[in-house]
C-alpha positions as a Python dict, from the first residue, in 0.01 Angstrom:
ca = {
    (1, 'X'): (0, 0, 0),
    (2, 'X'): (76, -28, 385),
    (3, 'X'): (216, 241, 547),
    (4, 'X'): (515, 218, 757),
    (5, 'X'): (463, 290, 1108),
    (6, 'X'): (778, 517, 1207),
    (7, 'X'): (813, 622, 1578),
    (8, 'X'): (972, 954, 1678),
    (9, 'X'): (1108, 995, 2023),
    (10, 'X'): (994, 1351, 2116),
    (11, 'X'): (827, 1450, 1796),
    (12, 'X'): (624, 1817, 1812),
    (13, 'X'): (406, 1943, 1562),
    (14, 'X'): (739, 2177, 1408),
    (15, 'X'): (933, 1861, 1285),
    (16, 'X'): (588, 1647, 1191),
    (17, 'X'): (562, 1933, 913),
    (18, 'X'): (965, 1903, 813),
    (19, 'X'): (900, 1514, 832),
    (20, 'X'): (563, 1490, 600),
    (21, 'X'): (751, 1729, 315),
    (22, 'X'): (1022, 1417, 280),
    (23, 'X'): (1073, 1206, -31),
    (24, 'X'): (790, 893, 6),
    (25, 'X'): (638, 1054, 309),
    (26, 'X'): (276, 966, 169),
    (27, 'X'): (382, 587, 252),
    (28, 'X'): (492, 658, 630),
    (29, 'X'): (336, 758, 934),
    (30, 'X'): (468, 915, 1183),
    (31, 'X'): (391, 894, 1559),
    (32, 'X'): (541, 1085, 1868),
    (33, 'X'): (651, 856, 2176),
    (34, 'X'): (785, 1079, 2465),
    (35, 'X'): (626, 1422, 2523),
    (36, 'X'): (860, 1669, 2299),
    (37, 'X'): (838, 1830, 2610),
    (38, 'X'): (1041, 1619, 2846),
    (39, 'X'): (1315, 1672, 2571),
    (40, 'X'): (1316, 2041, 2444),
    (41, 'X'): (1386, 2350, 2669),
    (42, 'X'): (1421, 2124, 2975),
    (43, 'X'): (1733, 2030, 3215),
    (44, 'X'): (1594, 1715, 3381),
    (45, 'X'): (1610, 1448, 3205),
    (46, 'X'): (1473, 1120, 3377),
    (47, 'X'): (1580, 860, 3096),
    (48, 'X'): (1533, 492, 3309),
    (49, 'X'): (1196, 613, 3349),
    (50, 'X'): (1158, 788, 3007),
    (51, 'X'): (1301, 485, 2809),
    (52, 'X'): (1041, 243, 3041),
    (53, 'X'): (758, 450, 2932),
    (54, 'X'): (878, 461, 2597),
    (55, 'X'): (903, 61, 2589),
    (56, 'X'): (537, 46, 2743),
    (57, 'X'): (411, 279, 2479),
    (58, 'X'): (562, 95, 2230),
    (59, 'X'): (456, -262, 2332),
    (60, 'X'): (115, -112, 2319),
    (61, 'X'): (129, -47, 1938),
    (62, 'X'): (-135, -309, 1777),
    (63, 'X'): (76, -271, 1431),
    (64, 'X'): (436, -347, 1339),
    (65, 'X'): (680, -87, 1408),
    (66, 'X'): (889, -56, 1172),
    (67, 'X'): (1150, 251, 1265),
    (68, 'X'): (1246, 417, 1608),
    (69, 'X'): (1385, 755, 1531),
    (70, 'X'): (1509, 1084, 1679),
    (71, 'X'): (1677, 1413, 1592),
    (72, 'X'): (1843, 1567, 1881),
    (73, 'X'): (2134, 1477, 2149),
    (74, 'X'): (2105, 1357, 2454),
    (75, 'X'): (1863, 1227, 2593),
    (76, 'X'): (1690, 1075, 2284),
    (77, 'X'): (2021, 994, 2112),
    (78, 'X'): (2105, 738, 2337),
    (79, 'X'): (1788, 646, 2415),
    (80, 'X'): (1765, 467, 2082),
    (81, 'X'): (2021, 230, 2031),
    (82, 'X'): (1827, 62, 2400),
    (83, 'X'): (1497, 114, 2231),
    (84, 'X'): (1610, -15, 1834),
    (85, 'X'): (1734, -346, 2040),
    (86, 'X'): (1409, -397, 2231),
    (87, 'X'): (1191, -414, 1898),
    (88, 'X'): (1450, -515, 1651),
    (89, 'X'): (1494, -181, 1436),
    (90, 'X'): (1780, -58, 1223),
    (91, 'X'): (2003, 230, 1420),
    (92, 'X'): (2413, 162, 1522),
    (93, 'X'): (2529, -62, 1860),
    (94, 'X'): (2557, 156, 2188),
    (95, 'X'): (2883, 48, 2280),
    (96, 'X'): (2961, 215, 1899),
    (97, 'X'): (2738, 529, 1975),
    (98, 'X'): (2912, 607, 2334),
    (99, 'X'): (3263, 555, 2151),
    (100, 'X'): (3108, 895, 2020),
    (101, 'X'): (2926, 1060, 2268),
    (102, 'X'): (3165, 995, 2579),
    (103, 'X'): (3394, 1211, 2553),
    (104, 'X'): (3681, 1084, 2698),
    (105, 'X'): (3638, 719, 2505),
    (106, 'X'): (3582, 902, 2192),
    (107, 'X'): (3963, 1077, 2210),
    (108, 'X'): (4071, 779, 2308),
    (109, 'X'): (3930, 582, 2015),
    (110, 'X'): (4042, 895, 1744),
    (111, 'X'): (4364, 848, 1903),
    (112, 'X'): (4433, 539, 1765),
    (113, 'X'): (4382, 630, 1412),
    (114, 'X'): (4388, 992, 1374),
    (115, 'X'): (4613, 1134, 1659),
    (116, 'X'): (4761, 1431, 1455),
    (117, 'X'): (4447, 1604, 1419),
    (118, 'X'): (4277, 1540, 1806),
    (119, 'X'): (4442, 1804, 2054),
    (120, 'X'): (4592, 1717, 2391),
    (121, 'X'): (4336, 1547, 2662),
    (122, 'X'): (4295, 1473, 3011),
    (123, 'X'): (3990, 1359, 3216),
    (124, 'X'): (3951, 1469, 3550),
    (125, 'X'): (3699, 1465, 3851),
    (126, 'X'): (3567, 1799, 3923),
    (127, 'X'): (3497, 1697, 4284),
    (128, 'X'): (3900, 1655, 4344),
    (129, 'X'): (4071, 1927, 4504),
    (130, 'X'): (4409, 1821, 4342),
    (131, 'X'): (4212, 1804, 3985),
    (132, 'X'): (4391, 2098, 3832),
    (133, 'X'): (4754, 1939, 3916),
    (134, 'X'): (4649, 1639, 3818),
    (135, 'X'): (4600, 1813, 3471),
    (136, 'X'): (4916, 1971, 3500),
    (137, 'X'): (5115, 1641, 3516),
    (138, 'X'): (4899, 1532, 3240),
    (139, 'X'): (5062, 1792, 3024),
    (140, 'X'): (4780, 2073, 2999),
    (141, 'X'): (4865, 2406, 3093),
    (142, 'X'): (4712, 2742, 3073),
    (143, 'X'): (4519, 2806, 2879),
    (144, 'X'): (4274, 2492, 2813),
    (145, 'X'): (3933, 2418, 2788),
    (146, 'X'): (3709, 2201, 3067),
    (147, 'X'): (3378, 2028, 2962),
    (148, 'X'): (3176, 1748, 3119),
    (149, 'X'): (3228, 1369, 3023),
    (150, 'X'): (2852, 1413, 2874),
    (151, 'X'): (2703, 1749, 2808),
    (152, 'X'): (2426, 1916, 2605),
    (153, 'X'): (2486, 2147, 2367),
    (154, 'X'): (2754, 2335, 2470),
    (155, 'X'): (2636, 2377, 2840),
    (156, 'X'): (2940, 2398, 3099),
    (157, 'X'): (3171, 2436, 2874),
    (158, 'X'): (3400, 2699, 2993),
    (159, 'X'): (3765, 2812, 2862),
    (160, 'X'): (4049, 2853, 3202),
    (161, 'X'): (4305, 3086, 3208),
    (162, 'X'): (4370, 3093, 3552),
    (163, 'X'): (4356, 2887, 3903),
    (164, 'X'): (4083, 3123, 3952),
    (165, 'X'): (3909, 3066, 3636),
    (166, 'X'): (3900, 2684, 3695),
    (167, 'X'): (3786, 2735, 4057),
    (168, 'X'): (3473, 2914, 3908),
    (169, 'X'): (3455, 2629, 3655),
    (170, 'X'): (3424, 2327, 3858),
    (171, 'X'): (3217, 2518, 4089),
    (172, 'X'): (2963, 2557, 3823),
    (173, 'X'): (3029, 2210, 3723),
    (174, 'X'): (2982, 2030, 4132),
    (175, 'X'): (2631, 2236, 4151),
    (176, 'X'): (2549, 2132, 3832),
    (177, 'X'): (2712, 1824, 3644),
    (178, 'X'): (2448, 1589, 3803),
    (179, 'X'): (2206, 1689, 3561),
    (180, 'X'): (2307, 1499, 3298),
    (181, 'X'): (2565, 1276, 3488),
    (182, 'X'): (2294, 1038, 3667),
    (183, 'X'): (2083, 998, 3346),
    (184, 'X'): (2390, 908, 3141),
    (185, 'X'): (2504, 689, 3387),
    (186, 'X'): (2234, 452, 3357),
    (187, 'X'): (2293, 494, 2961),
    (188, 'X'): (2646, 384, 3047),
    (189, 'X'): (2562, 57, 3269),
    (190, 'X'): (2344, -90, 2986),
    (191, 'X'): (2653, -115, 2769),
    (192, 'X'): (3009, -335, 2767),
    (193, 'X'): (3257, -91, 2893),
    (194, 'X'): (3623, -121, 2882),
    (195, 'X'): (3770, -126, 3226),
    (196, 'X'): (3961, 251, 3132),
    (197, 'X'): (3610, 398, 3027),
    (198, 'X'): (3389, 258, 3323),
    (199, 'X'): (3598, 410, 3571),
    (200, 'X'): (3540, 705, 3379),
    (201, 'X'): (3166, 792, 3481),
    (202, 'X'): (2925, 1048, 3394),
    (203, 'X'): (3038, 1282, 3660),
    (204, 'X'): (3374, 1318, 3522),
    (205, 'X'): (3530, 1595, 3310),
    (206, 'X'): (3748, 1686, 3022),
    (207, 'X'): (4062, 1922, 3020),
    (208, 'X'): (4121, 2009, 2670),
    (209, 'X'): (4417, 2182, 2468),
    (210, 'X'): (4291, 2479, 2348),
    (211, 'X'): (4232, 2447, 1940),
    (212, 'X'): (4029, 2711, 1704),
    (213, 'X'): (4006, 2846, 1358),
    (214, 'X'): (3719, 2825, 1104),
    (215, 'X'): (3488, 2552, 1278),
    (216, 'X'): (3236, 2398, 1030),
    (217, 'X'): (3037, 2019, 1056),
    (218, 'X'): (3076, 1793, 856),
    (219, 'X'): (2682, 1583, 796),
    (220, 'X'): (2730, 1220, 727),
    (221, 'X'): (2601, 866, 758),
    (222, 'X'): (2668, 536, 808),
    (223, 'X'): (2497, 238, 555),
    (224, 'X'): (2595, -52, 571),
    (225, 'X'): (2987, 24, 635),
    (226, 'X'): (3006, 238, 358),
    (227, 'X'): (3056, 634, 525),
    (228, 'X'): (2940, 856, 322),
    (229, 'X'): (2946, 1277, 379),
    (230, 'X'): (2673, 1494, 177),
    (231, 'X'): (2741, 1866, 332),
    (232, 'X'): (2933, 2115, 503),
    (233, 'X'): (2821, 2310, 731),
    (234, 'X'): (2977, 2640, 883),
    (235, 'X'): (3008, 2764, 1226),
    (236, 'X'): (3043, 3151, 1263),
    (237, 'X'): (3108, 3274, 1602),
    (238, 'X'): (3058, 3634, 1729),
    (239, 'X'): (3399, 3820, 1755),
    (240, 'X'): (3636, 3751, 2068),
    (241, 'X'): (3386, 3555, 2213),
    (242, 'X'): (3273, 3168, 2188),
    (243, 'X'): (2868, 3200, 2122),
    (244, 'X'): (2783, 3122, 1770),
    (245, 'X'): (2631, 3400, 1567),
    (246, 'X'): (2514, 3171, 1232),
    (247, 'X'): (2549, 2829, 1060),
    (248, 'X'): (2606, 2818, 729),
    (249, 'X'): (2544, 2581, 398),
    (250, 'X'): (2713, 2519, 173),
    (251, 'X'): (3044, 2572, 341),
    (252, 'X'): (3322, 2791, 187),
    (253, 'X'): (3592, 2642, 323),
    (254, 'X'): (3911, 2579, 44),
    (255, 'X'): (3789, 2240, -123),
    (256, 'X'): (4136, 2112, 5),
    (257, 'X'): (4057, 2144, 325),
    (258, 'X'): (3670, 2010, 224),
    (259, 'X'): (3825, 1682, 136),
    (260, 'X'): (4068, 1658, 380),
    (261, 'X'): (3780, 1641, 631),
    (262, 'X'): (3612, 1417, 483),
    (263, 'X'): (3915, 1151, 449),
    (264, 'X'): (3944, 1240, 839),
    (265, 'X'): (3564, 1137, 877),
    (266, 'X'): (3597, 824, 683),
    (267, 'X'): (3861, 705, 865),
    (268, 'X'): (3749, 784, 1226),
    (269, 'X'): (3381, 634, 1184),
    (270, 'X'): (3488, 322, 998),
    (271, 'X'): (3671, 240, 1280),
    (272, 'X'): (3470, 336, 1534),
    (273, 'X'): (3218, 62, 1387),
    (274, 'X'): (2960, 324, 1333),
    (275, 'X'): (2664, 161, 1090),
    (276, 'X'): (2349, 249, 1020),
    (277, 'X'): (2295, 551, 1147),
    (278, 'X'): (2394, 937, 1105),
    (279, 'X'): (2618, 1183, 1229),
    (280, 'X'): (2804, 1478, 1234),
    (281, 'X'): (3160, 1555, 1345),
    (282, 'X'): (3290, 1923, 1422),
    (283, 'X'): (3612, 2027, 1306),
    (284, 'X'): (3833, 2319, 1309),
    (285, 'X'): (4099, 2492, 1046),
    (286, 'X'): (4347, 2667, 1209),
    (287, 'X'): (4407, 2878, 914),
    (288, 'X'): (4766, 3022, 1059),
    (289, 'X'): (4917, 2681, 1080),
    (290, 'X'): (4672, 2520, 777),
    (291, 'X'): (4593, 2228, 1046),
    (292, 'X'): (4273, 2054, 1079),
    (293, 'X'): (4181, 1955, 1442),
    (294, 'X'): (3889, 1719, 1477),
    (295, 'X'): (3642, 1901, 1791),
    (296, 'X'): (3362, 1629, 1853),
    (297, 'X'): (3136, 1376, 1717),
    (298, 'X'): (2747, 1371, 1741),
    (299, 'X'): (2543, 1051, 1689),
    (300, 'X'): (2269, 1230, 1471),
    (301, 'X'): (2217, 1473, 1244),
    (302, 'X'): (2204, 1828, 1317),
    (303, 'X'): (1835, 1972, 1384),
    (304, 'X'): (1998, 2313, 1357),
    (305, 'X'): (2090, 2238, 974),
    (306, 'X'): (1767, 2085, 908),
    (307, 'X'): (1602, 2399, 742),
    (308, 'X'): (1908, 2502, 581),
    (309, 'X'): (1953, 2188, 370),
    (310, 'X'): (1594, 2178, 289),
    (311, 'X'): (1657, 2588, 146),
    (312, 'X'): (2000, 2487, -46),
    (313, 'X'): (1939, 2086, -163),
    (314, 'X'): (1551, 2081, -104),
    (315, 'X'): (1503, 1825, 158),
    (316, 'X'): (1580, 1874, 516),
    (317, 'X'): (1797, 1595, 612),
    (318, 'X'): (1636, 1434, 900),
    (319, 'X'): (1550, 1214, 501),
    (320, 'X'): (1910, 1049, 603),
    (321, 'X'): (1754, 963, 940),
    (322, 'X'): (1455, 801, 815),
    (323, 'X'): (1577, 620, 510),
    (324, 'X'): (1863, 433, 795),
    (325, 'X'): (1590, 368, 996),
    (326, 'X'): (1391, 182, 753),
    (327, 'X'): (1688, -6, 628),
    (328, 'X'): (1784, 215, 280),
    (329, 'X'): (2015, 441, 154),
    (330, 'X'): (1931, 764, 189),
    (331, 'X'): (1727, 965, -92),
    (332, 'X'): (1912, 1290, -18),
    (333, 'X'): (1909, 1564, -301),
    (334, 'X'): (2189, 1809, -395),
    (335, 'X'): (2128, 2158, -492),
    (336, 'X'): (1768, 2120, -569),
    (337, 'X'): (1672, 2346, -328),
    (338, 'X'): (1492, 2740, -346),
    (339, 'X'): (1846, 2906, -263),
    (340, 'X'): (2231, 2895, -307),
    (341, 'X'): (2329, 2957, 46),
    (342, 'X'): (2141, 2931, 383),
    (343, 'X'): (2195, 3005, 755),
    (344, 'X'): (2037, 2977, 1073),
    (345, 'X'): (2156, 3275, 1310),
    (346, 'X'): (2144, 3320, 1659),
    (347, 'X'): (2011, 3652, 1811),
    (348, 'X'): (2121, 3682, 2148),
    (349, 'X'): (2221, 3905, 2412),
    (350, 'X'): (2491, 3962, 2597),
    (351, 'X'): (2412, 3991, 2929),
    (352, 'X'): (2493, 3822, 3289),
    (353, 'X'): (2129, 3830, 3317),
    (354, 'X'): (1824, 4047, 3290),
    (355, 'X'): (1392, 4008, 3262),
    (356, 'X'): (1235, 4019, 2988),
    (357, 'X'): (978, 4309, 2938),
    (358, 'X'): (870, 4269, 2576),
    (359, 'X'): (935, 4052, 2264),
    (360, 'X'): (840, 4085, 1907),
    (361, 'X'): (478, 4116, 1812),
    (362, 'X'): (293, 3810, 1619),
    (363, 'X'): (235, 4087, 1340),
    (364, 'X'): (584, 4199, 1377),
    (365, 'X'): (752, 3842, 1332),
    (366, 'X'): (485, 3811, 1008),
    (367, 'X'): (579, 4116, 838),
    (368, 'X'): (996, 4051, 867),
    (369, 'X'): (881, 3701, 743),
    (370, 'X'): (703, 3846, 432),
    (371, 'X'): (945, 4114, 386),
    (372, 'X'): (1249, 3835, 343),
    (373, 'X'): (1103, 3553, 209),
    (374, 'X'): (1190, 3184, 279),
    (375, 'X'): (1261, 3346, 618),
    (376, 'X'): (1153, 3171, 958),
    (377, 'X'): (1170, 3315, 1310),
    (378, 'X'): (1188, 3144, 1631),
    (379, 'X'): (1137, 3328, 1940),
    (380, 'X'): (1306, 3146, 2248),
    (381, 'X'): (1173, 3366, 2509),
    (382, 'X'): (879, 3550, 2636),
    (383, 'X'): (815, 3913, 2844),
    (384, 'X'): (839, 3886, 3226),
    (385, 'X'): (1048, 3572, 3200),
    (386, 'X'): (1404, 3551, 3318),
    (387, 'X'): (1724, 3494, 3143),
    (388, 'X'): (1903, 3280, 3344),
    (389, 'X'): (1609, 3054, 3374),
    (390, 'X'): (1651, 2972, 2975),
    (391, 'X'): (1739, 2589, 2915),
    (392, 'X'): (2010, 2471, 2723),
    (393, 'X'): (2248, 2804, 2686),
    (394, 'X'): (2619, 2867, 2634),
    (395, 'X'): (2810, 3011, 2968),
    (396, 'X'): (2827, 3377, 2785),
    (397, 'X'): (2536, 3488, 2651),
    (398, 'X'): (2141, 3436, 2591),
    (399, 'X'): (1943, 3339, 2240),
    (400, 'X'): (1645, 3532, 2201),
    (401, 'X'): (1565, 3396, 1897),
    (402, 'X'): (1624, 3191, 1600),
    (403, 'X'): (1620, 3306, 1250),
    (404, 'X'): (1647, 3114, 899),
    (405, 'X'): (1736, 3286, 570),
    (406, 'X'): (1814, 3182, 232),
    (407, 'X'): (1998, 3469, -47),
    (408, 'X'): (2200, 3384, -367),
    (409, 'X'): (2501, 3482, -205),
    (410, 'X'): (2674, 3489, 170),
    (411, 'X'): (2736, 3854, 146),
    (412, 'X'): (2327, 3896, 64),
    (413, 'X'): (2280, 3659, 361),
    (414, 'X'): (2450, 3856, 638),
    (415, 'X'): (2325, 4187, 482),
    (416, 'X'): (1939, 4044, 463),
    (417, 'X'): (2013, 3957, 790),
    (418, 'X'): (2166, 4287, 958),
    (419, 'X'): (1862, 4419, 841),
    (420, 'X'): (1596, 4225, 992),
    (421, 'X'): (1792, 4202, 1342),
    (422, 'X'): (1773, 4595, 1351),
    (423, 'X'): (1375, 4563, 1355),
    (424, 'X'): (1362, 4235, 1600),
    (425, 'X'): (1276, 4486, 1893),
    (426, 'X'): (1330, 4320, 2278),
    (427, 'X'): (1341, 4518, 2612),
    (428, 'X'): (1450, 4417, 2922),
    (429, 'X'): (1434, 4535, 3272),
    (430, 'X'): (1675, 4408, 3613),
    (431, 'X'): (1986, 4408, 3332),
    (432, 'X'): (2293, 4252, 3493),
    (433, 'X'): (2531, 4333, 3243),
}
């Protein structure tokens, strides 16, 4: 039999692994276009020339090509729809995907069909000096929450309490919004626009009512107009602050609220004209006033949860992203996997900034592996570098490193974990705290 020639924008040798455990994997192959390192751990992000080199690579091929894929948020996300249209493979429109990833056109569109369960929203330019009035007569007052048009991750996102807590915000944002504003820009102008959107460019922000609770995503895909969810996911933060500490699976939210999410989801992507493609949306339940608020939508699946579906169902689920790709419905398993419950936590630091002076030995990160097994560490950093030089963080603190577990329970999750953090030994010198 033929193999099927699959193309994966920014693949490294990490996810060629995940990819060649999938079901049917023996009748694909898989081949990297973009250097994975133009798209992890970096904050430039030249996409008009990334997506040219991408087409030349691909023109190139002598054999068919028979998916495009990718994993992770901007800049590959929206890279794809362009490159899918080029060579005539399976993903969603990009006028469909940006009703998702821009911001502001994404409330807009939830508005229409779900505007109980989207909080309050303004866009504003950061670059005004009458922005935060502007958001006043808007309706938003003290506190809300400002975040770029277009981010990554959850990079300049920053809660404001104050006129001097915006002023520090849009600061941040003018020195750095550019970034990602230029690339997704050009993104924007290959795509049919409503008049309210275009004006609405890359370099524009969002002012936010502030919403909360128990925040969990909810995985999902698109096949042929049928929306379908297979998992929960949750999103544990570290106290009074808004870094996350772990993701969970499965989540252990009250199946009410489970299924209430999932209505929201079907409704919101059906009429967003979402198809053929995945996604995951982020939601909160306020558990005081037993609301559900509806936080974002990403046009992929979650590389974060890809490990922790593979532990609990045994498959990661970048399966959902290949099966679209090739034109069938996913082959996703349920609860077929070596544990009950997985996580993926976050060990980080709370610091303004600081160098790093040592990191966890080779031997070290072995022996916590063998001592918890089905455990995987991650190291994001390395001694002498520093802190604030780390891509892609949160405005509060610093992830030094990544850690997977599986246990039969939660509570045997978080304890397995607490235990292997106290032996992850980093040092630091130049601490600004």
């Amino acid at each position: 039999m033929t193999q099927r020639n699959i193309f994966v924008v920014g693949l490294n040798e990490f996810n060629r692994q995940r990819l060649q455990q999938l079901r049917g994997a023996s009748e694909y192959r898989f081949h990297g276009v973009i250097d994975p390192a133009e798209v992890y751990d970096t904050e430039v992000f030249p996409i008009e020339d990334m997506v040219r080199r991408a087409d030349d690579t691909l023109k190139a091929f002598g054999e068919p090509i028979d998916a495009i894929i990718g994993y992770m948020d901007f800049p590959v996300s929206t890279m794809l729809p362009i490159l899918c249209n080029r060579f005539g493979t399976r993903t969603t429109s990009l006028e469909s995907l940006l009703r998702c990833e821009h911001k502001y056109w994404s409330r807009l569109t939830q508005r229409e069909v779900i505007g109980n369960y989207i909080p309050r929203f303004t866009a504003f330019d950061p670059f005004d000096e009458q922005a935060l009035s502007k958001i006043g007569e808007a309706g938003l007052y003290f506190p809300f929450f400002v975040k770029p048009i277009k981010s990554s991750g959850s990079r300049l996102g920053f809660r404001i309490d104050s006129p001097e807590d915006f002023q520090l915000a849009t600061t941040r944002l003018r020195e750095d919004i550019g970034l990602i504003s230029e690339p997704f820009n050009y993104v924007l102008e290959q795509a049919s626009l409503p008049e309210e959107v275009r004006a609405v460019d890359g370099g524009y922000c969002m002012a936010e009512e502030i919403i909360g609770g128990w925040q969990c995503t909810v995985e999902g895909y698109v096949f042929e107009g049928e929306v379908v969810s297979y998992g929960i996911v949750d999103s544990i933060r570290y106290p009074q602050v808004l870094s996350f500490f772990y993701y969970r699976y499965p989540s252990l939210l009250p199946e009410a609220i489970q299924a209430r999410m999932l209505d929201l989801t079907q409704t919101v992507m059906a009429h967003i004209g979402y198809d053929n493609a995945a996604f995951n949306i982020e939601f909160f339940w306020d558990e005081v006033q037993n609301r559900v608020w509806l936080l974002e939508i990403n046009t992929r699946i979650s590389q974060s949860h890809c490990d922790l579906f593979a532990k609990v169902d045994g498959v990661s689920h970048q399966q959902v992203t290949v099966d679209l790709a090739l034109g069938q419905r996913p082959d996703m398993p349920h609860r077929e996997g070596d544990f009950a419950v997985a996580a993926k936590f976050f060990y980080r630091v709370f610091f303004v900034d600081a160098t790093v002076t040592r990191v966890p030995s080779e031997r070290e990160i072995e022996t916590l592996q063998q001592d918890f097994p089905g455990t995987y560490i991650a190291l994001q950093v390395e001694a002498g570098q520093r802190l604030s030089a780390l891509p892609e963080q949160d405005s509060y603190s610093f992830a030094l490193a990544y850690v997977w577990m599986g246990a039969d329970t939660a509570e045997a999750l978080e304890n397995n974990y607490a235990q292997l953090a106290e032996r992850l030994t980093f040092e630091f010198t130049d601490i600004i705290g």
